[in-house]
CSV table of C-alpha atoms in Angstrom, one decimal:
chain,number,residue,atom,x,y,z
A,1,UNK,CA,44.8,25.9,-37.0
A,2,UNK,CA,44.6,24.8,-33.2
A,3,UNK,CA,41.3,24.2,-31.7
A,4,UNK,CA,39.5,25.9,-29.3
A,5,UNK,CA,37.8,24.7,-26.6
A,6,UNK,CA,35.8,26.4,-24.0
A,7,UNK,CA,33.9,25.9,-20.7
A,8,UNK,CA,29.9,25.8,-20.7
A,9,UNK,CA,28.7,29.0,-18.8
A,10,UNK,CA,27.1,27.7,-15.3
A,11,UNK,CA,23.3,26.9,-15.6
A,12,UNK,CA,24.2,26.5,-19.9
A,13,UNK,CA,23.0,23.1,-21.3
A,14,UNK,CA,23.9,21.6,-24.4
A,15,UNK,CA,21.5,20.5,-27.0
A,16,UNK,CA,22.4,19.0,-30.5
A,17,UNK,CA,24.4,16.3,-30.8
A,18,UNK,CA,25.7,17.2,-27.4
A,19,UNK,CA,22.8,16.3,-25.5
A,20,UNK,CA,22.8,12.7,-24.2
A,21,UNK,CA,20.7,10.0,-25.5
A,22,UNK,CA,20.6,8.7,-22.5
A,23,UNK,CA,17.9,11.3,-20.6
A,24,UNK,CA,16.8,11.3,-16.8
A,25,UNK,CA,13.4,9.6,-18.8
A,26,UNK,CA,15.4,6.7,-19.4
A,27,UNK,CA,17.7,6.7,-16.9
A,28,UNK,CA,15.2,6.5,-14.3
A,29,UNK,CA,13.3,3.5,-16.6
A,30,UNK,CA,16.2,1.6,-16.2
A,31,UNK,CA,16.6,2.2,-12.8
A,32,UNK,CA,13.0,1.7,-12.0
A,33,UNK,CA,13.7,-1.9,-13.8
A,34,UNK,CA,16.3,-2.9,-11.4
A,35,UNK,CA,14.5,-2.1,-8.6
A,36,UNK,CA,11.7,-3.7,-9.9
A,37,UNK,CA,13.8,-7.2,-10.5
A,38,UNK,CA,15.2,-6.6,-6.9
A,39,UNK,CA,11.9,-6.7,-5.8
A,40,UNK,CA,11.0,-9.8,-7.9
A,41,UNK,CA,14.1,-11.5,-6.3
A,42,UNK,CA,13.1,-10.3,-2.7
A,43,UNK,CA,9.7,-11.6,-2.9
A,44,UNK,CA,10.9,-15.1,-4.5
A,45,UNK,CA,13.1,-15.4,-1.8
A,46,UNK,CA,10.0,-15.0,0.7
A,47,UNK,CA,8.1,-17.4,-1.2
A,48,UNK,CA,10.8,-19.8,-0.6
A,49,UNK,CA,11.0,-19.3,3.0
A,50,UNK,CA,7.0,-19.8,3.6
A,51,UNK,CA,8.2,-23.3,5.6
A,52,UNK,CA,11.4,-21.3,7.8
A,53,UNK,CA,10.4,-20.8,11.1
A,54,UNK,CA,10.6,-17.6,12.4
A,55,UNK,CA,11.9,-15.9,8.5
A,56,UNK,CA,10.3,-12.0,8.5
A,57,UNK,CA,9.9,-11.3,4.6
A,58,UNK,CA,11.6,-8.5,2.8
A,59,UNK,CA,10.7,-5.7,0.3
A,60,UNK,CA,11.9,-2.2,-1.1
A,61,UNK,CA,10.0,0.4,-2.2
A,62,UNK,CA,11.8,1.2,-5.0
A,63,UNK,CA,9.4,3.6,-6.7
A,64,UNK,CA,9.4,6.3,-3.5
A,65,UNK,CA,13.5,5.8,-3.7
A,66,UNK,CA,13.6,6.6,-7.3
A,67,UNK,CA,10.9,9.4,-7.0
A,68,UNK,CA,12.9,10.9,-4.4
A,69,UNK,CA,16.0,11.0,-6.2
A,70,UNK,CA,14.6,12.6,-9.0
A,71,UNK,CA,12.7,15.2,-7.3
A,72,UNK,CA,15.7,16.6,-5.4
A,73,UNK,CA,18.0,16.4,-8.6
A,74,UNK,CA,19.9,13.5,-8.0
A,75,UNK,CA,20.7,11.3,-10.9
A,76,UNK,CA,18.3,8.0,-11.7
A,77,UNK,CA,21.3,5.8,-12.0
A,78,UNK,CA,23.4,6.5,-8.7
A,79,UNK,CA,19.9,5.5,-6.6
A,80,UNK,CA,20.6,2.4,-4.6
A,81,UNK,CA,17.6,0.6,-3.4
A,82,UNK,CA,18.2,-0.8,0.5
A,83,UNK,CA,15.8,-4.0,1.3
A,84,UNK,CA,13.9,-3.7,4.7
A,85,UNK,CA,12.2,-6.7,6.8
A,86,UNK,CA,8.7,-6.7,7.0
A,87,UNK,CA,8.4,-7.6,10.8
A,88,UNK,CA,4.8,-9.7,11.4
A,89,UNK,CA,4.1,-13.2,12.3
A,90,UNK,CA,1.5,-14.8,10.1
A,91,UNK,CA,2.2,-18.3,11.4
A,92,UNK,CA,2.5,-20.2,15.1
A,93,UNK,CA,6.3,-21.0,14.3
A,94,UNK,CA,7.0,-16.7,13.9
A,95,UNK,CA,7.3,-16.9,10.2
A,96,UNK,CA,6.0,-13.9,8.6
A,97,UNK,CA,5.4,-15.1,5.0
A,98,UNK,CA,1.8,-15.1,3.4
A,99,UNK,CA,2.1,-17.0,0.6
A,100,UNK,CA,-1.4,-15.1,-0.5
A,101,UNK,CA,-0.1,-11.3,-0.4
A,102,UNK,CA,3.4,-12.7,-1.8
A,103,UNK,CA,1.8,-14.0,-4.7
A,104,UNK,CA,-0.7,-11.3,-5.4
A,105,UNK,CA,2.8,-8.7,-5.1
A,106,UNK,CA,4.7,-11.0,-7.0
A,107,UNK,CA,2.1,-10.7,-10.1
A,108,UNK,CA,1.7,-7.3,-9.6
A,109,UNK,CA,5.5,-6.5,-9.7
A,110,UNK,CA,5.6,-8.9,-12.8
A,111,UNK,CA,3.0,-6.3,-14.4
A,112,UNK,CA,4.7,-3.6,-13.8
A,113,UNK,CA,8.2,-4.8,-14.8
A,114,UNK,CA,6.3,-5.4,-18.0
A,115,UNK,CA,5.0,-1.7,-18.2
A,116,UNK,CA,8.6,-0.5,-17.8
A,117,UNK,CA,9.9,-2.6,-20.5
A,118,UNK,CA,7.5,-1.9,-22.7
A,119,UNK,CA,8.1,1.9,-22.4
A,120,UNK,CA,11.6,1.8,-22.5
A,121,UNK,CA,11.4,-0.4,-26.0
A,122,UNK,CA,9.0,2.0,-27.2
A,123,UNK,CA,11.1,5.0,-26.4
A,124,UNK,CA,14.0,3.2,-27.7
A,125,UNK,CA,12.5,2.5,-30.9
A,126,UNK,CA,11.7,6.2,-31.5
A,127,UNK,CA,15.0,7.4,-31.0
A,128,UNK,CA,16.1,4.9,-33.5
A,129,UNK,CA,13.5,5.8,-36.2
A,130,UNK,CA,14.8,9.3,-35.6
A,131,UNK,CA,18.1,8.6,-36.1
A,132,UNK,CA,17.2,6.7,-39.5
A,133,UNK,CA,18.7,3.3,-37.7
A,134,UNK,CA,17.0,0.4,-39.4
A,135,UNK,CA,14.8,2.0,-42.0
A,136,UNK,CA,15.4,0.4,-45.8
């Protein structure tokens, strides 16, 4: 007997074992995680710098990215998060850098990362009790 296959009707979603275990939930966990550890690496790097004359500090605000993408429908994982210089001269040499508000960022992103992990795991670990993986 040959098999049939058909098209979805526009607007129809799949549910069942069709539907992706990956869902814009997660997607947008993960991709909140990478723009978290971007941000983690940007304000390293400004750390680093606190001694280069005239070096302006960098950041993205990858949460209003990602919140944007997901409000007009665009998927979590295609966002790309764009650095930006954070223009203001903190020191006599033109260096930008306060080692204060990097560090209090820093510990704050670090917190959050955290968060995001944690909520992915958890999330993870339900869809695998659901599924029966690792139960005796």
């Amino acid at each position: 007997m040959d098999r049939v296959v058909t098209e979805p009707k526009e607007g129809a979603s799949f549910t069942g074992p069709f539907m992706s275990l990956l869902d814009t939930t997660q997607q947008a966990l993960e991709s909140a995680m990478s723009g978290s550890m971007l941000r983690q690496t940007l304000l390293t790097n400004n750390l680093a710098n606190v001694d280069t004359p005239g070096y302006q500090p960098e950041d993205v605000n990858f949460q209003s990215t990602l919140a944007q993408a997901v409000e007009s429908g665009q998927s979590p994982t295609s966002v790309t998060f764009q650095p930006y210089s954070v223009s203001q001269s903190v020191g006599p040499d033109g260096n930008g850098v306060s080692p204060e508000q990097q560090e209090a960022m820093l510990s704050q992103n670090g917190l959050l990362y955290e968060t995001l992990t944690q909520v992915a795991a958890q999330r993870e670990s339900i869809l695998e009790s659901a599924m029966g993986i690792g139960q005796s």
